[in-house]
C-alpha positions as protocol buffer text, in pm:
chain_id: "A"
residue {
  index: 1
  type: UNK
  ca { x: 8115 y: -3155 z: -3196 }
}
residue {
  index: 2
  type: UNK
  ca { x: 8161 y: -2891 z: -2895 }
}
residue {
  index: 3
  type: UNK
  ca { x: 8493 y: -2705 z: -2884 }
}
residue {
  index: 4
  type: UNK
  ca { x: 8644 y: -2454 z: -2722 }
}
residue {
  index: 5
  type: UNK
  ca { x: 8619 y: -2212 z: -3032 }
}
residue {
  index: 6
  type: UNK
  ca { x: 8272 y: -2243 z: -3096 }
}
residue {
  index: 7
  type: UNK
  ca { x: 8188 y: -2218 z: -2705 }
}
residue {
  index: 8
  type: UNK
  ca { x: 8348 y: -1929 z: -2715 }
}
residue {
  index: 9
  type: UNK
  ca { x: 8238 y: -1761 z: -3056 }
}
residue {
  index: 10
  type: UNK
  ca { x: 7858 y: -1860 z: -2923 }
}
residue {
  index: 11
  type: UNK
  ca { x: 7983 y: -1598 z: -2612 }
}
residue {
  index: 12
  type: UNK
  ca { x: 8113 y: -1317 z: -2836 }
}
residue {
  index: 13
  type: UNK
  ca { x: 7852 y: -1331 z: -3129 }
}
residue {
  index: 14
  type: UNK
  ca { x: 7508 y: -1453 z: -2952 }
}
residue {
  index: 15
  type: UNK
  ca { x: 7447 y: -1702 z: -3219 }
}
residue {
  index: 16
  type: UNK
  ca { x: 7560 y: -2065 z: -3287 }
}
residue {
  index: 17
  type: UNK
  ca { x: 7810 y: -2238 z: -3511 }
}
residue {
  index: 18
  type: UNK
  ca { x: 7531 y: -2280 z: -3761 }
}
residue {
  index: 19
  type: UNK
  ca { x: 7556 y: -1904 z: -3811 }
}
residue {
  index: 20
  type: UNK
  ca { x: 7926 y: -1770 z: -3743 }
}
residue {
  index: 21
  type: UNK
  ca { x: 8043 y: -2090 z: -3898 }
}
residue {
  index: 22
  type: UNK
  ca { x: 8383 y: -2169 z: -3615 }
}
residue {
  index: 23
  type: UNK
  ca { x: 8392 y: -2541 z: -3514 }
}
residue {
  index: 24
  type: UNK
  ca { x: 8766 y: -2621 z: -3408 }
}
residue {
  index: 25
  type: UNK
  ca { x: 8909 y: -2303 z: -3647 }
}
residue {
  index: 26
  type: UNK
  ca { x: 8899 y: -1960 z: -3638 }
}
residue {
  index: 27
  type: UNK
  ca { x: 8951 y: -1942 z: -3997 }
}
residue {
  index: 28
  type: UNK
  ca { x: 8597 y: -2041 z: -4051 }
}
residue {
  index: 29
  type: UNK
  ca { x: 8485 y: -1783 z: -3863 }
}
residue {
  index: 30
  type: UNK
  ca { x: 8195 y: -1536 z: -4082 }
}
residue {
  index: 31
  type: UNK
  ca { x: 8298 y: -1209 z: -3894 }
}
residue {
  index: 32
  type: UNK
  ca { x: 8142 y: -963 z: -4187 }
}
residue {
  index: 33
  type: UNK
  ca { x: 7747 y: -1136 z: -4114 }
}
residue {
  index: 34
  type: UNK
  ca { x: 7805 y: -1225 z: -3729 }
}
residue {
  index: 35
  type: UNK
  ca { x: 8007 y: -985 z: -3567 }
}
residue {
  index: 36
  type: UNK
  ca { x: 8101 y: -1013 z: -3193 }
}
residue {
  index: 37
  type: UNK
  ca { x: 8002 y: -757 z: -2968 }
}
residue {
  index: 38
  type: UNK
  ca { x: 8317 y: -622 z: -2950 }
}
residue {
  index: 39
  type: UNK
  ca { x: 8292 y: -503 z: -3331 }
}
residue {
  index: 40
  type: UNK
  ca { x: 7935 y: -449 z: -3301 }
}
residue {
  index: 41
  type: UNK
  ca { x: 7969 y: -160 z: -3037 }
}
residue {
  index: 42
  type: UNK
  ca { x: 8278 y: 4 z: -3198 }
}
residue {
  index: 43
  type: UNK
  ca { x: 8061 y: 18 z: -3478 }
}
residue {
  index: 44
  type: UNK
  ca { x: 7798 y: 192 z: -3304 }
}
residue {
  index: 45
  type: UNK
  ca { x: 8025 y: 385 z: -3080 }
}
residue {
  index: 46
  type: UNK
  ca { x: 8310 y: 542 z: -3278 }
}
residue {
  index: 47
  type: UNK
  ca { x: 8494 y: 645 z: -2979 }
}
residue {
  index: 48
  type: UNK
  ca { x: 8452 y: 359 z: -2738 }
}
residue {
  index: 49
  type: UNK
  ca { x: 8680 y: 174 z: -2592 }
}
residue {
  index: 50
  type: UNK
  ca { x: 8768 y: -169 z: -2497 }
}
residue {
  index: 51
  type: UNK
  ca { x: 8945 y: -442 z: -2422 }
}
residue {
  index: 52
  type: UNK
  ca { x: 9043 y: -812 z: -2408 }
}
residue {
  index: 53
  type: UNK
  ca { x: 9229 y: -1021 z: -2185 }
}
residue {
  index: 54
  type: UNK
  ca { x: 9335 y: -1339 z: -2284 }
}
residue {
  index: 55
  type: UNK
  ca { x: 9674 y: -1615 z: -2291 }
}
residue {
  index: 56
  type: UNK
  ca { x: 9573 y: -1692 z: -2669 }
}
residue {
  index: 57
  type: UNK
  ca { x: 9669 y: -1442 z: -2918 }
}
residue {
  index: 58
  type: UNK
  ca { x: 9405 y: -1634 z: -3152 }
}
residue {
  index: 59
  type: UNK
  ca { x: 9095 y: -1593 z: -2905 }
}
residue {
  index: 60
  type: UNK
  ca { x: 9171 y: -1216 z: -2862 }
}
residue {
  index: 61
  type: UNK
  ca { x: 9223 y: -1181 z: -3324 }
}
residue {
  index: 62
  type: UNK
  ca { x: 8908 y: -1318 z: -3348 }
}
residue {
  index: 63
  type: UNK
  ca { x: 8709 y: -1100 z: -3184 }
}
residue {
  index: 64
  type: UNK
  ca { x: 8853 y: -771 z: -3099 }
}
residue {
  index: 65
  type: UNK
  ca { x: 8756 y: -463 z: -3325 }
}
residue {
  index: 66
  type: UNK
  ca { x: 9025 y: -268 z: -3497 }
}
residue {
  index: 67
  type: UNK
  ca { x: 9025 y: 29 z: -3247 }
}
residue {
  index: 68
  type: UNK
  ca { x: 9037 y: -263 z: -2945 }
}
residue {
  index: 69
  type: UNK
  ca { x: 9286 y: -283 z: -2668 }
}
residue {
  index: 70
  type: UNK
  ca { x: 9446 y: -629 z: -2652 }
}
residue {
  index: 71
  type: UNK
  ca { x: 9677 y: -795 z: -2397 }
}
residue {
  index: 72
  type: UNK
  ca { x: 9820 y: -1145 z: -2433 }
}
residue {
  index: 73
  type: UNK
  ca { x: 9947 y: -1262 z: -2110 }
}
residue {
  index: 74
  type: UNK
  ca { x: 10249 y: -1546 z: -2079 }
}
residue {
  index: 75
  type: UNK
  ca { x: 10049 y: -1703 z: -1782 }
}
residue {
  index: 76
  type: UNK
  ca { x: 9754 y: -1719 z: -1568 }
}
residue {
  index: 77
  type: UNK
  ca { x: 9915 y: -1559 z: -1332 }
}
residue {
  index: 78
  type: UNK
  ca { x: 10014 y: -1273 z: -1515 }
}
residue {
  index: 79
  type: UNK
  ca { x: 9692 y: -1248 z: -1665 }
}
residue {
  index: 80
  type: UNK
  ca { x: 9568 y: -1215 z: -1342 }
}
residue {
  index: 81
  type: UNK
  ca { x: 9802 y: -946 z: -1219 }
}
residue {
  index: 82
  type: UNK
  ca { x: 9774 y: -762 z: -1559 }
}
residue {
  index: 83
  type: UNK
  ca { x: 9381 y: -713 z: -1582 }
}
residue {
  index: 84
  type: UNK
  ca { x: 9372 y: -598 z: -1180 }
}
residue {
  index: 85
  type: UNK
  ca { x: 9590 y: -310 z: -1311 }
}
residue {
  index: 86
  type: UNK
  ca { x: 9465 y: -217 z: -1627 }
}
residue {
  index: 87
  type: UNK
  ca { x: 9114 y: -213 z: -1416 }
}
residue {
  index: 88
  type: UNK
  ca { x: 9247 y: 74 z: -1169 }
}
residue {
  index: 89
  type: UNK
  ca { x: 9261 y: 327 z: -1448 }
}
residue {
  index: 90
  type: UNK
  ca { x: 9113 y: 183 z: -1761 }
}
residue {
  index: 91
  type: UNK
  ca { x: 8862 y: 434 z: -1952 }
}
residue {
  index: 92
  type: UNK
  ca { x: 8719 y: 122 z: -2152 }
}
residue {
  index: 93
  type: UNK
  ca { x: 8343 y: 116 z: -2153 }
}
residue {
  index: 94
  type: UNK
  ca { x: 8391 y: -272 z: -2217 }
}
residue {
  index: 95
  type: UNK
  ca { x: 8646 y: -502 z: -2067 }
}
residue {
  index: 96
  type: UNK
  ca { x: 8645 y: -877 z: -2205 }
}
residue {
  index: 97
  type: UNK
  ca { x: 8865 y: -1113 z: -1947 }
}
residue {
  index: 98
  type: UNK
  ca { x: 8909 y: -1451 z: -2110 }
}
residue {
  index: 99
  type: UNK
  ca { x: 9029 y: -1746 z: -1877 }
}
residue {
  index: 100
  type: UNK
  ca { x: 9108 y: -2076 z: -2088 }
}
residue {
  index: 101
  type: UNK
  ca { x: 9304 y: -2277 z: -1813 }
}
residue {
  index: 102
  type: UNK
  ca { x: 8992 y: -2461 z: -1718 }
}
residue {
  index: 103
  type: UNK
  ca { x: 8948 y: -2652 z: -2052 }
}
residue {
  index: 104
  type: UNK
  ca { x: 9296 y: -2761 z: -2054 }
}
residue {
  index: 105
  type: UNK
  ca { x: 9280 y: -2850 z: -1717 }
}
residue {
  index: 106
  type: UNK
  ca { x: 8948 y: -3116 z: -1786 }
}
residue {
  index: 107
  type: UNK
  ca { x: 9071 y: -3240 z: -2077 }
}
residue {
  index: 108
  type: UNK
  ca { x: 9378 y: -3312 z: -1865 }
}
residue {
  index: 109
  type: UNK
  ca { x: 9191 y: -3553 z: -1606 }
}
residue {
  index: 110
  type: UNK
  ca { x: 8936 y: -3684 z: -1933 }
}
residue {
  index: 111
  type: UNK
  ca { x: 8691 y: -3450 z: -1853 }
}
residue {
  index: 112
  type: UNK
  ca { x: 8623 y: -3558 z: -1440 }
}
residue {
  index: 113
  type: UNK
  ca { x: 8472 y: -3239 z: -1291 }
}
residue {
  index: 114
  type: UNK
  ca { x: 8574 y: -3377 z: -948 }
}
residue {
  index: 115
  type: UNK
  ca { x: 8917 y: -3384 z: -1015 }
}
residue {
  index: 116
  type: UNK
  ca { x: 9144 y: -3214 z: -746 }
}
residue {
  index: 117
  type: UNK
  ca { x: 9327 y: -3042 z: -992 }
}
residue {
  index: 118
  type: UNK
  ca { x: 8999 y: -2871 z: -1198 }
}
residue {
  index: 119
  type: UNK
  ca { x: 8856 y: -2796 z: -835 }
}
residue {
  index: 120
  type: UNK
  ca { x: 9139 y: -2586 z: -703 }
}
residue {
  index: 121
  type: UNK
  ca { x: 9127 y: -2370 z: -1033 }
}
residue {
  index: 122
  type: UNK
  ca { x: 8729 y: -2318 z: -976 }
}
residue {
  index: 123
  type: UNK
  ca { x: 8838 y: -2183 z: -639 }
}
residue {
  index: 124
  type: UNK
  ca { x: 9116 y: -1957 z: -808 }
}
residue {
  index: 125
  type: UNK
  ca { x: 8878 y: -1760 z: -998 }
}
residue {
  index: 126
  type: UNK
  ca { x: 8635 y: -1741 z: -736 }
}
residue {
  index: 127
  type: UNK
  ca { x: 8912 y: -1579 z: -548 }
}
residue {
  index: 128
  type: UNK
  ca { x: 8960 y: -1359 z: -846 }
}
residue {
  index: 129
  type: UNK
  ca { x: 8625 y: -1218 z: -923 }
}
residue {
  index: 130
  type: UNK
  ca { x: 8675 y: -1073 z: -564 }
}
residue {
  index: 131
  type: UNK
  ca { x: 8983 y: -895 z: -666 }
}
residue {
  index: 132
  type: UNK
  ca { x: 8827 y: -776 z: -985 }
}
residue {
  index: 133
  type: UNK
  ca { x: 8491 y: -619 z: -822 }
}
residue {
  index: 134
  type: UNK
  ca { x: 8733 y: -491 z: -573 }
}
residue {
  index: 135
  type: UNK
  ca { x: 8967 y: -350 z: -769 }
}
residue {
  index: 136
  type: UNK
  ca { x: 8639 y: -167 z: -985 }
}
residue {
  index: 137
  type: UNK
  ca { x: 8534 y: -54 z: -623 }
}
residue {
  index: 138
  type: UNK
  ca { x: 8838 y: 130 z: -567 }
}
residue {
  index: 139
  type: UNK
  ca { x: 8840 y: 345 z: -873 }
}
residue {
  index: 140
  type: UNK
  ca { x: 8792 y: 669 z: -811 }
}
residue {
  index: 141
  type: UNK
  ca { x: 8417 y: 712 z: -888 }
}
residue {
  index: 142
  type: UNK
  ca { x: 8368 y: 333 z: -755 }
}
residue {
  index: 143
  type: UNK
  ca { x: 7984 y: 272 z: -788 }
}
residue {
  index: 144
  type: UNK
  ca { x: 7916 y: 585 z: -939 }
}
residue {
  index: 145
  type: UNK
  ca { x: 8034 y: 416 z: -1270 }
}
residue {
  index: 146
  type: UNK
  ca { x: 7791 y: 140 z: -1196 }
}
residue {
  index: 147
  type: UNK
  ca { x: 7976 y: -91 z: -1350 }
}
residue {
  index: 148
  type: UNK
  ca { x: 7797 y: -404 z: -1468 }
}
residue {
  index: 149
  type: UNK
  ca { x: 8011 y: -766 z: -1422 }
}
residue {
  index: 150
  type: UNK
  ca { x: 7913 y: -1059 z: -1638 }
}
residue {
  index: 151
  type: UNK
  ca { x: 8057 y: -1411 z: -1592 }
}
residue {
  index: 152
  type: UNK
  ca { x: 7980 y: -1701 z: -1746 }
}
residue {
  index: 153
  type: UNK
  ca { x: 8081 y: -2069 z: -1911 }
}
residue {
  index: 154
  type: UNK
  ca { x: 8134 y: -2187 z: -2271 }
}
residue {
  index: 155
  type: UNK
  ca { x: 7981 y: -2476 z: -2188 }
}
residue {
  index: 156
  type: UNK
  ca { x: 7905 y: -2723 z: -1847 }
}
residue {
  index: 157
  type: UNK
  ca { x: 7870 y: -3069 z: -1755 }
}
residue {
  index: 158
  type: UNK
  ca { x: 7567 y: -3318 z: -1702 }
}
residue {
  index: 159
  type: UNK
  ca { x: 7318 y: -3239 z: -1432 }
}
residue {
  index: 160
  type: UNK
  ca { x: 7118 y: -3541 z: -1448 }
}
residue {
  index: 161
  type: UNK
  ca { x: 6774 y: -3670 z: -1260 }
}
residue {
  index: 162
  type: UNK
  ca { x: 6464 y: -3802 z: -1391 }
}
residue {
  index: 163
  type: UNK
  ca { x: 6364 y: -3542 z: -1624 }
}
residue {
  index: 164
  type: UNK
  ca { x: 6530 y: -3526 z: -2002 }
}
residue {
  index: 165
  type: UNK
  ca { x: 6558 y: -3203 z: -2084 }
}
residue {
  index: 166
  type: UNK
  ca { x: 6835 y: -2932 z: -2251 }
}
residue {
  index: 167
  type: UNK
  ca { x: 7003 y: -2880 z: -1869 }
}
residue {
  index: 168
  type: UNK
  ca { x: 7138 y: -3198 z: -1976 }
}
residue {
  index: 169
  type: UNK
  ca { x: 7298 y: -3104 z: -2303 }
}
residue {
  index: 170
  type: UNK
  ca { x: 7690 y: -3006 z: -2178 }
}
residue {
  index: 171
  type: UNK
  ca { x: 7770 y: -2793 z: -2463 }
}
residue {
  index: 172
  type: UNK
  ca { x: 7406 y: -2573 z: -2347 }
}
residue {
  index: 173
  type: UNK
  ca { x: 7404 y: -2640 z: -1990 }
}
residue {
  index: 174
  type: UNK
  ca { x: 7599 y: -2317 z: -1886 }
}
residue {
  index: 175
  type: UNK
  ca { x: 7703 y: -2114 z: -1576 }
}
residue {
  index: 176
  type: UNK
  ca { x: 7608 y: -1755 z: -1555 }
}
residue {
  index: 177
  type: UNK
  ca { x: 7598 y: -1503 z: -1310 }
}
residue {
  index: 178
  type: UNK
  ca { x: 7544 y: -1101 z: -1354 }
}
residue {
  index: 179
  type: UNK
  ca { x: 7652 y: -872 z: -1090 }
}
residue {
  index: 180
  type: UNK
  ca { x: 7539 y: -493 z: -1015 }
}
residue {
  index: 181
  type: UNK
  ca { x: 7569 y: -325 z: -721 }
}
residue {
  index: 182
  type: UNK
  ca { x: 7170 y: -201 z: -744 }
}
residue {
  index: 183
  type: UNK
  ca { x: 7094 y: -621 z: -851 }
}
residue {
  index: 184
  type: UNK
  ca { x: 6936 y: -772 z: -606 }
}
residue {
  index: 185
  type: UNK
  ca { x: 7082 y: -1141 z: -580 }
}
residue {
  index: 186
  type: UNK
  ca { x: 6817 y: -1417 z: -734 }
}
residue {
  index: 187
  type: UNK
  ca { x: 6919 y: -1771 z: -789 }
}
residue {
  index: 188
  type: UNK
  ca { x: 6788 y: -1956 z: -1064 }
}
residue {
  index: 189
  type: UNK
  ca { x: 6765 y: -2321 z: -1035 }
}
residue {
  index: 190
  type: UNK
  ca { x: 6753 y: -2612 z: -1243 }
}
residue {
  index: 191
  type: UNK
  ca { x: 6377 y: -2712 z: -1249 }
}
residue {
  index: 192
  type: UNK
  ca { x: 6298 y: -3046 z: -1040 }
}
residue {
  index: 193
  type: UNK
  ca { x: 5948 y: -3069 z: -1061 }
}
residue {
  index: 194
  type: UNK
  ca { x: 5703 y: -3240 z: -1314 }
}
residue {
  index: 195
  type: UNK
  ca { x: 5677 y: -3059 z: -1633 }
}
residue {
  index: 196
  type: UNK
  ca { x: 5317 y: -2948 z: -1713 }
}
residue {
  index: 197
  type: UNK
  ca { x: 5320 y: -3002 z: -2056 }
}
residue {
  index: 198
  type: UNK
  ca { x: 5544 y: -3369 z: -2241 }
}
residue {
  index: 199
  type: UNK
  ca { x: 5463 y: -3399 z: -2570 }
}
residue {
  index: 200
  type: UNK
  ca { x: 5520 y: -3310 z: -2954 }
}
residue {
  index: 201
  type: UNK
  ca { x: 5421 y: -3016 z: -3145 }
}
residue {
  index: 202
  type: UNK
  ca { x: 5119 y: -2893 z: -3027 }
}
residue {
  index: 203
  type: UNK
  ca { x: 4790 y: -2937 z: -3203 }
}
residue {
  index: 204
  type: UNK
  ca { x: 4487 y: -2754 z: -3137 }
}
residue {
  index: 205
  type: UNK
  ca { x: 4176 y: -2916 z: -3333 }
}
residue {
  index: 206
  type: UNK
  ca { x: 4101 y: -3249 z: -3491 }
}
residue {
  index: 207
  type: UNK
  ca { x: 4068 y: -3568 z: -3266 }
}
residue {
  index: 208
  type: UNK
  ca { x: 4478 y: -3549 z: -3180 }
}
residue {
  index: 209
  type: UNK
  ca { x: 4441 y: -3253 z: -3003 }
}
residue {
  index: 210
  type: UNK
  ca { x: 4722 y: -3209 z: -2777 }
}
residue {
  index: 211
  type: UNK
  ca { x: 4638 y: -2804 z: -2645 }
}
residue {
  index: 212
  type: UNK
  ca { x: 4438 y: -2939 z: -2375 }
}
residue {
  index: 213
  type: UNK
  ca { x: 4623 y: -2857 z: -2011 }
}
residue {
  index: 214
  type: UNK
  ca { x: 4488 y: -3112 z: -1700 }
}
residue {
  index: 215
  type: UNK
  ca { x: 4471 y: -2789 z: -1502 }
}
residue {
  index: 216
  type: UNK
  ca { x: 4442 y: -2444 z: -1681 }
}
residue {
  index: 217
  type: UNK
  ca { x: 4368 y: -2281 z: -1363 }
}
residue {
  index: 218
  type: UNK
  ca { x: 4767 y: -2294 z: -1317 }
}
residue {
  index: 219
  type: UNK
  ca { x: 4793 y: -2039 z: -1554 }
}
residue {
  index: 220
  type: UNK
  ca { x: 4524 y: -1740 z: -1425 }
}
residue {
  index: 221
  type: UNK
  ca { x: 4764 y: -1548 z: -1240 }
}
residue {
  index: 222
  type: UNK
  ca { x: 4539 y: -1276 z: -1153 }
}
residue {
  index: 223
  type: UNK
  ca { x: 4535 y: -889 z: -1215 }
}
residue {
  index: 224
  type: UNK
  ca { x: 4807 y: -738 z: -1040 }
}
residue {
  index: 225
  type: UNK
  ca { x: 5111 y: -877 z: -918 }
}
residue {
  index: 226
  type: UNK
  ca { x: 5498 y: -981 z: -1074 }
}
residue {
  index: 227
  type: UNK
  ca { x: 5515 y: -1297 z: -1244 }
}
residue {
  index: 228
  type: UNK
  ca { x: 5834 y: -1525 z: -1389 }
}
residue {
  index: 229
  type: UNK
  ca { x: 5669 y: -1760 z: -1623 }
}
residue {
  index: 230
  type: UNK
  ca { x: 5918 y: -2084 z: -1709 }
}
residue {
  index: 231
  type: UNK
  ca { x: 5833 y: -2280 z: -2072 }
}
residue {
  index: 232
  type: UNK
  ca { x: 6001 y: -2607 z: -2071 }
}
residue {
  index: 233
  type: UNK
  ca { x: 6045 y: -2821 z: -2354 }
}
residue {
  index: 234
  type: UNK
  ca { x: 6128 y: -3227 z: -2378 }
}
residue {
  index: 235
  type: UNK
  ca { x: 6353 y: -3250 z: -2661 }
}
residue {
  index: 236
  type: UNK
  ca { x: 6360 y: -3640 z: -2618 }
}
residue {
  index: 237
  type: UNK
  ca { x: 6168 y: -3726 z: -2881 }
}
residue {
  index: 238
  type: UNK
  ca { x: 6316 y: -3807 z: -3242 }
}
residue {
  index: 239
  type: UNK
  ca { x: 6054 y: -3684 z: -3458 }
}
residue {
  index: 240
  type: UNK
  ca { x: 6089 y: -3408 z: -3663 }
}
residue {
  index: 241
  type: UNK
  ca { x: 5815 y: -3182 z: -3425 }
}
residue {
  index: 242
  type: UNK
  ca { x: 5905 y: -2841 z: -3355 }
}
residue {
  index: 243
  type: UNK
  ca { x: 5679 y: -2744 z: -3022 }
}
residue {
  index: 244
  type: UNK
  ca { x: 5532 y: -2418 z: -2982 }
}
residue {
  index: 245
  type: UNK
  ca { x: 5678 y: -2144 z: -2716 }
}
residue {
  index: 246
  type: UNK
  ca { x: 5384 y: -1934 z: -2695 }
}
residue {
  index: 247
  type: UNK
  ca { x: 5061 y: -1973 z: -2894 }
}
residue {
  index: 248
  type: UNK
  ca { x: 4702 y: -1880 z: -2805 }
}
């Protein structure tokens, strides 16, 4: 089961409950083998500094290190006002601003992403990523700090469309952006197109052989040049086949 905690603790730690252990309790949680990044970089860095911004005391005792600033707001609101002004003069290397009100708010109207209510909070923190690279733009060295803004989901909702694949997994299927001002803005999209290769585990010799691509001139992308390369995988099926990523 997908919760809020989890979602989260995937965020701050990089791996999944199968590692740190947190389905709908904290208490679970095994800090000492999967630290979050918090208490990974004041391990490395014995005189950094951060920070986390939150309106749950338990998100924030999770996953702040020892020498970590915390601030637990009453309301969204003032969580809002507070993390505009710690940003005008914070030395933090590492600010963490955690905004909750959105699960509440689905499991409110039983999880219907069109709901008036869930919209109008979407468009609240749209508003308030503008204040917050605003409010970094007005420090005193601004861009010189080159600060670098991350925001993204715990989890998202079904995309849909003819093609089964993990974009339609809700507890996977996450919103992320990443914001420099040296990034040049590149969108990527949820693939629409035929996958070039549907099938199990790949196998290379024998009369089963499943290596063989209809068109392997897809794949000679010359000498020169910049290339993204995109590996999909159908995890429909409901054998026990663990598919390749790369393999030669």
């Amino acid at each position: 089961e997908f919760t809020k905690e989890n979602g989260l603790a995937n965020l701050m730690t990089g791996v999944t409950s199968s590692k740190h252990k947190i389905n709908n309790s904290y208490s679970t949680y095994d800090k000492e083998n999967y630290p979050s990044i918090l208490q990974r970089f004041h391990e490395e860095n014995a005189e950094g500094k951060s920070s986390f911004f939150t309106t749950k005391q338990s998100d924030a005792t999770a996953f702040v290190a020892n020498s970590s600033q915390v601030k637990v707001s009453s309301t969204a609101e003032e969580l809002e006002q507070d993390i505009l002004t710690y940003l005008s003069a914070t030395e933090d290397q590492i600010v963490v601003l955690n905004l909750s009100s959105l699960t509440a708010l689905l499991a409110g109207s039983g999880g219907d992403y069109t709901a008036e209510s869930y919209l109008n909070k979407i468009v609240t923190y749209d508003i308030l990523l503008g204040k917050l690279k605003t409010a970094l733009d007005s420090r005193k060295k601004g861009r010189d700090e080159d600060w670098l803004i991350m925001l993204s989901s715990t989890n998202g909702g079904k995309q849909g469309g003819t093609i089964a694949t993990l974009y339609d997994d809700e507890s996977r299927n996450t919103f992320t952006m990443v914001y420099n001002s040296k990034f040049s803005t590149q969108y990527y999209a949820r693939p629409t197109g035929n996958v070039t290769y549907v099938d199990s585990a790949v196998r290379f010799v024998g009369a089963q052989s499943r290596a063989a691509l209809a068109d392997p001139s897809k794949y000679n992308f010359g000498a020169y040049g910049n290339y993204t390369v995109q590996l999909l995988i159908n995890a429909g099926t409901t054998h026990a086949n663990y598919p390749s990523i790369l393999s030669k």
